[in-house]
Amino acid sequence: MKSVYKTQENCCGCMACFNVCSKNAITIHISEEGYSYPAINSELCINCGLCQKTCQFNKTIIEDAYKTVQCFALKHKDFSVICASRSAGAFTAFSDYILDNSGIVYGAKLDADFVVRHHRATNKEERDSFRESKYVQSELFGVFKSVEEDLKEGKNVLFTGTGCQCDGLRAFLNTKKISTEKLILADIVCHGVPSPKMFIEYLHWNEKKYHSAVKNFKFRDKQKYSWGEGIEKLTLANGKVKYQDYFTGSLFDFFIRPSCYNCKYTTPYRNSDITFADFWGSEKSAPEFTDYKNGCSLVLLHSDKAEKIFDSIKGSVLYKEVSVEDCLQPRLKSPREKEAFIDSYWNEYLEYGFDHIMRKYAENTVSAKKRFKKFIHRAGGKILRTLKLRK
């Protein structure tokens, strides 16, 4: 076996090389940390070079056609859509257009076995399962070839994913010489993709802690907590519901795929048609759209195709154009920085297991945060009482 990539930092796991190989010479292996990596079977490989040609992660540049961008604060007019969405319903508005025109929507959902996978939706009920955030790298087995078949049949297709997944699909289709005229690529402002294996480990840890199987999981719950708080919701088989922020909070930085520190897509200028994001900082340029309870969407349009769809959906949304400078959040400026302790963390996990990591890094961190918040709350109360006495 040989690798398609040089180091793990050079492979984003987009599956483009795996899908483009006509000889099935590439297999996917899972690392000890739980990330997927391609490997070439030398006995089957004919040295055609398509896998290297198709790999975009280490040679991607933003094409001239995508070096312009229009930015919008956006909310769906249907409040029930906002409540069902992670931010304010931008994905629903755009995907409604595709489905209403007999198109296909591809997106990621958390399956019953707690694996995040990309699926194909032909109606709005299927599409609705793609809503909300999933902080795990999704499986893409069979999806690129399914998109290829839909495009060959002349269908309109909306594919949503991370920047590297969208660019991988684009490169796969270009290598196969498939027309992308009816394809809309919609990526997200991604903060890095955590390991699927570590998510399963985390669920097992919760099951031991609460003495019950996990029945359902939401990475960020917006019903009880606000859009900006990022609190996860665990529903247990015994009927209990737990709210916490271990995986989406203190553990998130530990689990990021190595290539995410080398991401080429942390810019407002993308090789996609549309970019969706939470509009953090909307209070500066769009205060009338700011709603810390229910959220605000940020939409970036990169192509003529995206602008045409946006013109068609304006009746279902509220929107305000903003400047690029007003919507630049950290992951639209640069990749995450790798903390010095990350390698030590992984070494400890491999030697001592997940329970050790939770005790040492997560639980203590969360306890410290809670103590700090309580201190601030009490201190703030004392300051207010002092001010009242002085009045």
mmCIF file of C-alpha atoms in Angstrom:
data_model
loop_
_atom_site.group_PDB
_atom_site.id
_atom_site.type_symbol
_atom_site.label_atom_id
_atom_site.label_comp_id
_atom_site.label_asym_id
_atom_site.label_seq_id
_atom_site.Cartn_x
_atom_site.Cartn_y
_atom_site.Cartn_z
ATOM 1 C CA MET A 1 0.000 0.000 0.000
ATOM 2 C CA LYS A 2 1.148 3.536 -0.746
ATOM 3 C CA SER A 3 -0.421 6.899 0.048
ATOM 4 C CA VAL A 4 -2.069 9.447 -2.228
ATOM 5 C CA TYR A 5 -0.862 12.184 0.168
ATOM 6 C CA LYS A 6 2.531 13.059 1.667
ATOM 7 C CA THR A 7 1.502 13.595 5.311
ATOM 8 C CA GLN A 8 -1.779 13.572 7.208
ATOM 9 C CA GLU A 9 -1.739 17.383 7.134
ATOM 10 C CA ASN A 10 -2.036 17.134 3.324
ATOM 11 C CA CYS A 11 -5.230 15.036 3.233
ATOM 12 C CA CYS A 12 -8.653 16.491 4.049
ATOM 13 C CA GLY A 13 -10.546 13.213 3.503
ATOM 14 C CA CYS A 14 -12.796 14.603 0.754
ATOM 15 C CA MET A 15 -12.903 11.214 -1.055
ATOM 16 C CA ALA A 16 -12.290 12.694 -4.531
ATOM 17 C CA CYS A 17 -9.327 10.363 -5.208
ATOM 18 C CA PHE A 18 -11.276 7.332 -3.991
ATOM 19 C CA ASN A 19 -14.207 8.120 -6.274
ATOM 20 C CA VAL A 20 -12.214 8.958 -9.399
ATOM 21 C CA CYS A 21 -10.280 5.671 -9.450
ATOM 22 C CA SER A 22 -11.862 3.383 -12.063
ATOM 23 C CA LYS A 23 -9.798 0.368 -10.963
ATOM 24 C CA ASN A 24 -10.917 0.396 -7.304
ATOM 25 C CA ALA A 25 -7.247 0.607 -6.400
ATOM 26 C CA ILE A 26 -7.852 3.063 -3.554
ATOM 27 C CA THR A 27 -9.181 1.935 -0.183
ATOM 28 C CA ILE A 28 -10.013 4.040 2.854
ATOM 29 C CA HIS A 29 -8.272 3.330 6.146
ATOM 30 C CA ILE A 30 -9.168 4.750 9.551
ATOM 31 C CA SER A 31 -6.343 6.121 11.683
ATOM 32 C CA GLU A 32 -6.016 5.488 15.414
ATOM 33 C CA GLU A 33 -7.531 8.912 15.982
ATOM 34 C CA GLY A 34 -10.548 8.051 13.815
ATOM 35 C CA TYR A 35 -9.820 9.980 10.615
ATOM 36 C CA SER A 36 -10.198 8.449 7.149
ATOM 37 C CA TYR A 37 -7.217 8.319 4.762
ATOM 38 C CA PRO A 38 -6.854 6.838 1.249
ATOM 39 C CA ALA A 39 -4.272 4.174 0.405
ATOM 40 C CA ILE A 40 -3.319 2.827 -3.020
ATOM 41 C CA ASN A 41 -3.184 -0.905 -3.688
ATOM 42 C CA SER A 42 -0.088 -1.225 -5.896
ATOM 43 C CA GLU A 43 -1.318 -4.485 -7.379
ATOM 44 C CA LEU A 44 -4.443 -2.821 -8.780
ATOM 45 C CA CYS A 45 -2.986 0.602 -9.592
ATOM 46 C CA ILE A 46 -2.205 1.278 -13.282
ATOM 47 C CA ASN A 47 -0.340 4.543 -12.526
ATOM 48 C CA CYS A 48 -2.797 6.679 -14.494
ATOM 49 C CA GLY A 49 -2.250 9.565 -12.077
ATOM 50 C CA LEU A 50 -5.932 10.543 -11.849
ATOM 51 C CA CYS A 51 -5.922 10.441 -8.046
ATOM 52 C CA GLN A 52 -3.062 12.946 -7.867
ATOM 53 C CA LYS A 53 -4.594 15.076 -10.614
ATOM 54 C CA THR A 54 -7.961 15.197 -8.860
ATOM 55 C CA CYS A 55 -6.617 15.973 -5.380
ATOM 56 C CA GLN A 56 -7.241 19.688 -4.848
ATOM 57 C CA PHE A 57 -6.381 20.244 -1.212
ATOM 58 C CA ASN A 58 -2.699 20.956 -1.741
ATOM 59 C CA LYS A 59 -2.971 22.936 -4.963
ATOM 60 C CA THR A 60 -6.271 24.783 -4.702
ATOM 61 C CA ILE A 61 -6.342 28.387 -5.757
ATOM 62 C CA ILE A 62 -9.414 30.554 -5.980
ATOM 63 C CA GLU A 63 -10.237 30.870 -9.656
ATOM 64 C CA ASP A 64 -10.736 34.327 -11.187
ATOM 65 C CA ALA A 65 -14.446 33.621 -11.603
ATOM 66 C CA TYR A 66 -14.804 33.323 -7.834
ATOM 67 C CA LYS A 67 -12.795 36.344 -6.736
ATOM 68 C CA THR A 68 -15.889 38.463 -6.215
ATOM 69 C CA VAL A 69 -18.416 37.997 -3.443
ATOM 70 C CA GLN A 70 -21.716 39.497 -2.294
ATOM 71 C CA CYS A 71 -22.490 39.239 1.427
ATOM 72 C CA PHE A 72 -25.912 39.252 3.075
ATOM 73 C CA ALA A 73 -27.448 39.071 6.512
ATOM 74 C CA LEU A 74 -30.503 36.868 6.022
ATOM 75 C CA LYS A 75 -33.539 35.495 7.835
ATOM 76 C CA HIS A 76 -36.317 33.259 6.565
ATOM 77 C CA LYS A 77 -39.756 34.903 6.756
ATOM 78 C CA ASP A 78 -41.276 31.696 8.154
ATOM 79 C CA PHE A 79 -40.456 31.698 11.873
ATOM 80 C CA SER A 80 -41.050 27.927 12.128
ATOM 81 C CA VAL A 81 -38.185 27.447 9.628
ATOM 82 C CA ILE A 82 -35.898 29.600 11.779
ATOM 83 C CA CYS A 83 -36.794 27.554 14.863
ATOM 84 C CA ALA A 84 -35.996 24.301 13.036
ATOM 85 C CA SER A 85 -32.685 25.632 11.685
ATOM 86 C CA ARG A 86 -29.360 26.183 13.386
ATOM 87 C CA SER A 87 -29.249 29.865 12.447
ATOM 88 C CA ALA A 88 -31.999 31.613 10.453
ATOM 89 C CA GLY A 89 -33.050 29.303 7.621
ATOM 90 C CA ALA A 90 -30.800 30.289 4.692
ATOM 91 C CA PHE A 91 -30.176 26.666 3.674
ATOM 92 C CA THR A 92 -33.912 25.959 3.639
ATOM 93 C CA ALA A 93 -34.646 28.957 1.409
ATOM 94 C CA PHE A 94 -32.041 28.010 -1.211
ATOM 95 C CA SER A 95 -32.773 24.281 -1.133
ATOM 96 C CA ASP A 96 -36.522 24.947 -1.464
ATOM 97 C CA TYR A 97 -35.780 26.552 -4.824
ATOM 98 C CA ILE A 98 -33.880 23.455 -6.005
ATOM 99 C CA LEU A 99 -36.590 21.047 -4.849
ATOM 100 C CA ASP A 100 -39.387 23.192 -6.277
ATOM 101 C CA ASN A 101 -37.632 22.896 -9.638
ATOM 102 C CA SER A 102 -37.493 19.079 -9.526
ATOM 103 C CA GLY A 103 -33.913 19.087 -8.295
ATOM 104 C CA ILE A 104 -31.887 17.050 -5.831
ATOM 105 C CA VAL A 105 -30.333 18.218 -2.555
ATOM 106 C CA TYR A 106 -27.347 16.549 -0.912
ATOM 107 C CA GLY A 107 -26.502 17.217 2.723
ATOM 108 C CA ALA A 108 -25.257 15.674 5.946
ATOM 109 C CA LYS A 109 -27.388 14.233 8.719
ATOM 110 C CA LEU A 110 -26.821 12.313 11.940
ATOM 111 C CA ASP A 111 -28.078 8.776 11.332
ATOM 112 C CA ALA A 112 -29.661 6.474 13.900
ATOM 113 C CA ASP A 113 -26.282 4.828 14.573
ATOM 114 C CA PHE A 114 -24.827 8.297 15.375
ATOM 115 C CA VAL A 115 -22.684 8.405 12.250
ATOM 116 C CA VAL A 116 -22.827 11.625 10.222
ATOM 117 C CA ARG A 117 -23.346 10.743 6.555
ATOM 118 C CA HIS A 118 -24.199 12.628 3.386
ATOM 119 C CA HIS A 119 -27.583 11.699 1.906
ATOM 120 C CA ARG A 120 -29.649 12.472 -1.176
ATOM 121 C CA ALA A 121 -33.004 14.258 -0.777
ATOM 122 C CA THR A 122 -35.727 14.486 -3.408
ATOM 123 C CA ASN A 123 -38.331 16.204 -1.217
ATOM 124 C CA LYS A 124 -38.524 18.699 1.624
ATOM 125 C CA GLU A 125 -39.160 16.136 4.337
ATOM 126 C CA GLU A 126 -35.916 14.330 3.473
ATOM 127 C CA ARG A 127 -34.120 17.669 3.139
ATOM 128 C CA ASP A 128 -35.232 18.824 6.585
ATOM 129 C CA SER A 129 -33.032 16.155 8.190
ATOM 130 C CA PHE A 130 -29.978 18.033 6.851
ATOM 131 C CA ARG A 131 -30.749 21.085 8.993
ATOM 132 C CA GLU A 132 -28.753 22.016 12.100
ATOM 133 C CA SER A 133 -25.048 21.646 12.829
ATOM 134 C CA LYS A 134 -23.152 18.354 12.862
ATOM 135 C CA TYR A 135 -19.663 18.722 14.352
ATOM 136 C CA VAL A 136 -18.217 15.525 12.899
ATOM 137 C CA GLN A 137 -16.652 14.834 9.511
ATOM 138 C CA SER A 138 -19.328 13.212 7.352
ATOM 139 C CA GLU A 139 -19.055 9.994 5.362
ATOM 140 C CA LEU A 140 -19.271 10.457 1.589
ATOM 141 C CA PHE A 141 -19.212 6.875 0.297
ATOM 142 C CA GLY A 142 -21.096 6.713 -3.022
ATOM 143 C CA VAL A 143 -22.213 10.352 -2.923
ATOM 144 C CA PHE A 144 -19.925 11.813 -5.606
ATOM 145 C CA LYS A 145 -20.955 9.134 -8.096
ATOM 146 C CA SER A 146 -24.606 9.695 -7.227
ATOM 147 C CA VAL A 147 -24.197 13.416 -7.977
ATOM 148 C CA GLU A 148 -22.521 12.458 -11.255
ATOM 149 C CA GLU A 149 -25.518 10.337 -12.285
ATOM 150 C CA ASP A 150 -27.997 13.086 -11.377
ATOM 151 C CA LEU A 151 -26.101 15.627 -13.464
ATOM 152 C CA LYS A 152 -25.898 13.217 -16.410
ATOM 153 C CA GLU A 153 -29.703 12.958 -16.244
ATOM 154 C CA GLY A 154 -29.986 16.747 -16.461
ATOM 155 C CA LYS A 155 -31.194 17.303 -12.897
ATOM 156 C CA ASN A 156 -30.534 20.465 -10.883
ATOM 157 C CA VAL A 157 -28.341 19.522 -7.923
ATOM 158 C CA LEU A 158 -27.477 21.387 -4.715
ATOM 159 C CA PHE A 159 -24.575 19.854 -2.805
ATOM 160 C CA THR A 160 -23.846 21.217 0.666
ATOM 161 C CA GLY A 161 -20.704 20.404 2.636
ATOM 162 C CA THR A 162 -17.430 21.768 3.899
ATOM 163 C CA GLY A 163 -15.166 23.796 1.622
ATOM 164 C CA CYS A 164 -12.874 20.828 0.988
ATOM 165 C CA GLN A 165 -15.793 18.475 0.250
ATOM 166 C CA CYS A 166 -17.285 20.907 -2.264
ATOM 167 C CA ASP A 167 -13.942 21.483 -3.954
ATOM 168 C CA GLY A 168 -13.291 17.746 -4.004
ATOM 169 C CA LEU A 169 -16.611 17.129 -5.744
ATOM 170 C CA ARG A 170 -15.907 19.916 -8.225
ATOM 171 C CA ALA A 171 -12.490 18.420 -9.056
ATOM 172 C CA PHE A 172 -13.949 14.892 -9.370
ATOM 173 C CA LEU A 173 -16.580 16.044 -11.854
ATOM 174 C CA ASN A 174 -14.071 18.098 -13.839
ATOM 175 C CA THR A 175 -11.717 15.112 -14.078
ATOM 176 C CA LYS A 176 -14.631 12.949 -15.285
ATOM 177 C CA LYS A 177 -15.576 15.734 -17.748
ATOM 178 C CA ILE A 178 -19.109 15.988 -16.324
ATOM 179 C CA SER A 179 -20.936 19.266 -16.973
ATOM 180 C CA THR A 180 -21.492 21.263 -13.779
ATOM 181 C CA GLU A 181 -23.870 23.763 -15.369
ATOM 182 C CA LYS A 182 -26.754 22.522 -13.203
ATOM 183 C CA LEU A 183 -24.690 21.998 -10.044
ATOM 184 C CA ILE A 184 -24.786 24.436 -7.141
ATOM 185 C CA LEU A 185 -22.005 23.991 -4.584
ATOM 186 C CA ALA A 186 -22.828 25.409 -1.160
ATOM 187 C CA ASP A 187 -20.147 25.238 1.504
ATOM 188 C CA ILE A 188 -20.150 26.307 5.137
ATOM 189 C CA VAL A 189 -17.806 28.425 7.196
ATOM 190 C CA CYS A 190 -16.147 25.485 8.887
ATOM 191 C CA HIS A 191 -14.252 25.605 12.188
ATOM 192 C CA GLY A 192 -12.611 22.237 11.556
ATOM 193 C CA VAL A 193 -13.958 18.677 11.368
ATOM 194 C CA PRO A 194 -13.760 16.555 14.532
ATOM 195 C CA SER A 195 -13.069 12.818 14.493
ATOM 196 C CA PRO A 196 -16.136 10.538 14.097
ATOM 197 C CA LYS A 197 -14.444 7.978 16.349
ATOM 198 C CA MET A 198 -14.070 10.496 19.167
ATOM 199 C CA PHE A 199 -17.736 11.439 18.896
ATOM 200 C CA ILE A 200 -18.740 7.796 19.382
ATOM 201 C CA GLU A 201 -16.299 7.564 22.310
ATOM 202 C CA TYR A 202 -17.965 10.626 23.782
ATOM 203 C CA LEU A 203 -21.436 9.088 23.489
ATOM 204 C CA HIS A 204 -20.222 5.899 25.188
ATOM 205 C CA TRP A 205 -18.702 7.994 27.981
ATOM 206 C CA ASN A 206 -22.084 9.658 28.530
ATOM 207 C CA GLU A 207 -23.851 6.306 28.581
ATOM 208 C CA LYS A 208 -21.547 5.102 31.351
ATOM 209 C CA LYS A 209 -21.912 8.367 33.242
ATOM 210 C CA TYR A 210 -25.714 8.465 33.104
ATOM 211 C CA HIS A 211 -26.284 4.667 33.159
ATOM 212 C CA SER A 212 -28.483 4.776 30.068
ATOM 213 C CA ALA A 213 -28.121 4.547 26.299
ATOM 214 C CA VAL A 214 -28.129 7.773 24.304
ATOM 215 C CA LYS A 215 -31.324 7.870 22.266
ATOM 216 C CA ASN A 216 -30.879 11.200 20.493
ATOM 217 C CA PHE A 217 -28.244 13.930 20.256
ATOM 218 C CA LYS A 218 -28.251 17.544 19.103
ATOM 219 C CA PHE A 219 -24.907 19.260 18.710
ATOM 220 C CA ARG A 220 -26.418 22.675 19.449
ATOM 221 C CA ASP A 221 -29.888 23.009 20.958
ATOM 222 C CA LYS A 222 -31.788 26.204 20.153
ATOM 223 C CA GLN A 223 -35.075 25.367 21.823
ATOM 224 C CA LYS A 224 -34.038 25.701 25.470
ATOM 225 C CA TYR A 225 -30.842 27.668 24.969
ATOM 226 C CA SER A 226 -30.076 30.519 22.616
ATOM 227 C CA TRP A 227 -28.435 30.490 19.192
ATOM 228 C CA GLY A 228 -25.193 31.878 20.579
ATOM 229 C CA GLU A 229 -24.704 29.539 23.547
ATOM 230 C CA GLY A 230 -23.825 26.319 21.709
ATOM 231 C CA ILE A 231 -25.283 23.895 24.262
ATOM 232 C CA GLU A 232 -25.661 20.261 23.195
ATOM 233 C CA LYS A 233 -28.671 18.133 24.095
ATOM 234 C CA LEU A 234 -28.555 14.436 24.985
ATOM 235 C CA THR A 235 -31.797 12.495 25.201
ATOM 236 C CA LEU A 236 -31.339 9.215 27.065
ATOM 237 C CA ALA A 237 -33.281 5.977 26.751
ATOM 238 C CA ASN A 238 -34.412 6.281 30.387
ATOM 239 C CA GLY A 239 -36.220 9.516 29.523
ATOM 240 C CA LYS A 240 -33.725 11.912 31.031
ATOM 241 C CA VAL A 241 -32.422 14.896 29.042
ATOM 242 C CA LYS A 242 -28.983 16.395 29.667
ATOM 243 C CA TYR A 243 -27.641 19.747 28.493
ATOM 244 C CA GLN A 244 -23.878 20.325 28.420
ATOM 245 C CA ASP A 245 -21.082 21.595 26.191
ATOM 246 C CA TYR A 246 -18.249 19.075 26.442
ATOM 247 C CA PHE A 247 -18.035 17.943 22.823
ATOM 248 C CA THR A 248 -19.075 21.242 21.240
ATOM 249 C CA GLY A 249 -17.142 23.246 23.831
ATOM 250 C CA SER A 250 -14.039 22.260 25.772
ATOM 251 C CA LEU A 251 -13.261 19.131 23.721
ATOM 252 C CA PHE A 252 -13.805 20.597 20.257
ATOM 253 C CA ASP A 253 -10.260 21.894 19.781
ATOM 254 C CA PHE A 254 -8.766 18.481 20.669
ATOM 255 C CA PHE A 255 -10.553 16.528 17.948
ATOM 256 C CA ILE A 256 -9.775 18.527 14.792
ATOM 257 C CA ARG A 257 -8.420 16.709 11.730
ATOM 258 C CA PRO A 258 -4.715 17.552 11.136
ATOM 259 C CA SER A 259 -5.428 19.047 7.687
ATOM 260 C CA CYS A 260 -7.770 21.629 9.212
ATOM 261 C CA TYR A 261 -4.750 23.528 10.518
ATOM 262 C CA ASN A 262 -3.676 23.757 6.876
ATOM 263 C CA CYS A 263 -7.083 24.682 5.407
ATOM 264 C CA LYS A 264 -7.178 26.552 2.080
ATOM 265 C CA TYR A 265 -10.814 27.562 2.366
ATOM 266 C CA THR A 266 -10.665 30.018 5.278
ATOM 267 C CA THR A 267 -11.360 33.037 3.075
ATOM 268 C CA PRO A 268 -14.538 34.821 1.932
ATOM 269 C CA TYR A 269 -13.561 33.958 -1.651
ATOM 270 C CA ARG A 270 -14.384 30.329 -2.420
ATOM 271 C CA ASN A 271 -14.503 27.799 -5.252
ATOM 272 C CA SER A 272 -18.173 27.265 -4.404
ATOM 273 C CA ASP A 273 -21.317 29.101 -5.522
ATOM 274 C CA ILE A 274 -22.713 29.862 -2.062
ATOM 275 C CA THR A 275 -21.336 29.970 1.473
ATOM 276 C CA PHE A 276 -23.595 29.602 4.533
ATOM 277 C CA ALA A 277 -22.630 30.604 8.077
ATOM 278 C CA ASP A 278 -23.874 31.911 11.377
ATOM 279 C CA PHE A 279 -23.554 35.686 11.197
ATOM 280 C CA TRP A 280 -21.468 36.269 14.301
ATOM 281 C CA GLY A 281 -21.000 40.012 14.815
ATOM 282 C CA SER A 282 -24.183 40.909 12.933
ATOM 283 C CA GLU A 283 -24.924 43.584 15.534
ATOM 284 C CA LYS A 284 -22.277 45.812 13.939
ATOM 285 C CA SER A 285 -23.552 45.955 10.366
ATOM 286 C CA ALA A 286 -27.075 44.524 10.610
ATOM 287 C CA PRO A 287 -28.391 45.232 14.140
ATOM 288 C CA GLU A 288 -31.985 44.930 12.947
ATOM 289 C CA PHE A 289 -31.235 41.292 12.007
ATOM 290 C CA THR A 290 -29.487 40.429 15.264
ATOM 291 C CA ASP A 291 -31.400 37.945 17.395
ATOM 292 C CA TYR A 292 -29.266 36.169 19.999
ATOM 293 C CA LYS A 293 -32.066 33.745 20.785
ATOM 294 C CA ASN A 294 -33.006 32.606 17.269
ATOM 295 C CA GLY A 295 -29.998 33.521 15.145
ATOM 296 C CA CYS A 296 -28.989 35.294 11.967
ATOM 297 C CA SER A 297 -27.646 33.701 8.773
ATOM 298 C CA LEU A 298 -24.700 34.946 6.759
ATOM 299 C CA VAL A 299 -24.848 34.180 3.030
ATOM 300 C CA LEU A 300 -21.990 34.761 0.593
ATOM 301 C CA LEU A 301 -22.724 34.594 -3.142
ATOM 302 C CA HIS A 302 -19.780 33.745 -5.411
ATOM 303 C CA SER A 303 -21.263 33.072 -8.856
ATOM 304 C CA ASP A 304 -23.894 34.155 -11.355
ATOM 305 C CA LYS A 305 -25.779 30.905 -10.719
ATOM 306 C CA ALA A 306 -26.024 31.762 -7.023
ATOM 307 C CA GLU A 307 -27.207 35.298 -7.736
ATOM 308 C CA LYS A 308 -29.998 34.003 -10.006
ATOM 309 C CA ILE A 309 -31.261 31.670 -7.293
ATOM 310 C CA PHE A 310 -31.072 34.454 -4.719
ATOM 311 C CA ASP A 311 -33.167 36.715 -6.963
ATOM 312 C CA SER A 312 -35.766 33.942 -7.136
ATOM 313 C CA ILE A 313 -36.043 33.405 -3.359
ATOM 314 C CA LYS A 314 -36.089 37.031 -2.209
ATOM 315 C CA GLY A 315 -39.811 36.824 -1.563
ATOM 316 C CA SER A 316 -39.310 34.190 1.162
ATOM 317 C CA VAL A 317 -36.500 35.899 3.083
ATOM 318 C CA LEU A 318 -35.509 39.145 4.758
ATOM 319 C CA TYR A 319 -32.021 40.279 3.804
ATOM 320 C CA LYS A 320 -29.533 43.121 3.970
ATOM 321 C CA GLU A 321 -26.332 43.441 1.964
ATOM 322 C CA VAL A 322 -23.206 44.029 4.033
ATOM 323 C CA SER A 323 -19.553 44.519 3.190
ATOM 324 C CA VAL A 324 -16.966 41.739 3.241
ATOM 325 C CA GLU A 325 -15.145 43.552 6.043
ATOM 326 C CA ASP A 326 -18.278 43.554 8.211
ATOM 327 C CA CYS A 327 -18.705 39.784 8.115
ATOM 328 C CA LEU A 328 -15.101 38.590 8.526
ATOM 329 C CA GLN A 329 -15.127 36.070 11.367
ATOM 330 C CA PRO A 330 -11.970 34.124 12.331
ATOM 331 C CA ARG A 331 -12.485 31.209 9.934
ATOM 332 C CA LEU A 332 -13.012 33.618 7.055
ATOM 333 C CA LYS A 333 -9.519 34.969 7.719
ATOM 334 C CA SER A 334 -7.256 32.040 8.499
ATOM 335 C CA PRO A 335 -7.212 28.360 9.568
ATOM 336 C CA ARG A 336 -7.256 27.336 13.205
ATOM 337 C CA GLU A 337 -3.920 27.433 14.951
ATOM 338 C CA LYS A 338 -2.737 24.121 16.336
ATOM 339 C CA GLU A 339 -2.297 24.395 20.086
ATOM 340 C CA ALA A 340 0.997 23.157 21.538
ATOM 341 C CA PHE A 341 -0.734 20.537 23.715
ATOM 342 C CA ILE A 342 -2.601 18.745 20.888
ATOM 343 C CA ASP A 343 0.065 16.111 20.193
ATOM 344 C CA SER A 344 0.398 15.363 23.913
ATOM 345 C CA TYR A 345 -3.367 15.028 24.143
ATOM 346 C CA TRP A 346 -3.477 12.407 21.391
ATOM 347 C CA ASN A 347 -0.570 10.503 22.926
ATOM 348 C CA GLU A 348 -2.412 10.401 26.259
ATOM 349 C CA TYR A 349 -5.622 9.284 24.593
ATOM 350 C CA LEU A 350 -3.875 6.434 22.769
ATOM 351 C CA GLU A 351 -2.120 5.308 25.948
ATOM 352 C CA TYR A 352 -4.746 5.878 28.637
ATOM 353 C CA GLY A 353 -8.098 6.081 26.849
ATOM 354 C CA PHE A 354 -11.030 8.468 26.608
ATOM 355 C CA ASP A 355 -12.012 8.483 30.294
ATOM 356 C CA HIS A 356 -8.576 9.856 31.171
ATOM 357 C CA ILE A 357 -8.963 12.645 28.600
ATOM 358 C CA MET A 358 -12.369 13.608 29.971
ATOM 359 C CA ARG A 359 -11.122 13.736 33.553
ATOM 360 C CA LYS A 360 -7.971 15.668 32.760
ATOM 361 C CA TYR A 361 -9.082 18.068 30.059
ATOM 362 C CA ALA A 362 -12.848 18.356 29.776
ATOM 363 C CA GLU A 363 -14.491 18.017 33.173
ATOM 364 C CA ASN A 364 -11.931 20.175 34.943
ATOM 365 C CA THR A 365 -12.181 22.805 32.225
ATOM 366 C CA VAL A 366 -15.973 22.912 32.355
ATOM 367 C CA SER A 367 -15.959 23.030 36.171
ATOM 368 C CA ALA A 368 -13.523 25.924 36.042
ATOM 369 C CA LYS A 369 -15.743 27.743 33.535
ATOM 370 C CA LYS A 370 -18.794 27.264 35.768
ATOM 371 C CA ARG A 371 -16.903 28.551 38.813
ATOM 372 C CA PHE A 372 -15.718 31.576 36.833
ATOM 373 C CA LYS A 373 -19.238 32.362 35.583
ATOM 374 C CA LYS A 374 -20.586 32.087 39.144
ATOM 375 C CA PHE A 375 -17.825 34.394 40.369
ATOM 376 C CA ILE A 376 -18.604 36.977 37.670
ATOM 377 C CA HIS A 377 -22.315 36.765 38.452
ATOM 378 C CA ARG A 378 -21.714 37.319 42.172
ATOM 379 C CA ALA A 379 -19.167 40.062 41.549
ATOM 380 C CA GLY A 380 -21.549 41.791 39.170
ATOM 381 C CA GLY A 381 -24.297 41.665 41.787
ATOM 382 C CA LYS A 382 -22.034 43.233 44.416
ATOM 383 C CA ILE A 383 -21.059 46.023 42.006
ATOM 384 C CA LEU A 384 -24.711 46.765 41.215
ATOM 385 C CA ARG A 385 -25.629 46.830 44.907
ATOM 386 C CA THR A 386 -22.726 49.205 45.620
ATOM 387 C CA LEU A 387 -23.800 51.538 42.845
ATOM 388 C CA LYS A 388 -27.377 51.585 44.156
ATOM 389 C CA LEU A 389 -26.156 52.426 47.659
ATOM 390 C CA ARG A 390 -24.036 55.271 46.297
ATOM 391 C CA LYS A 391 -27.058 56.703 44.502
#
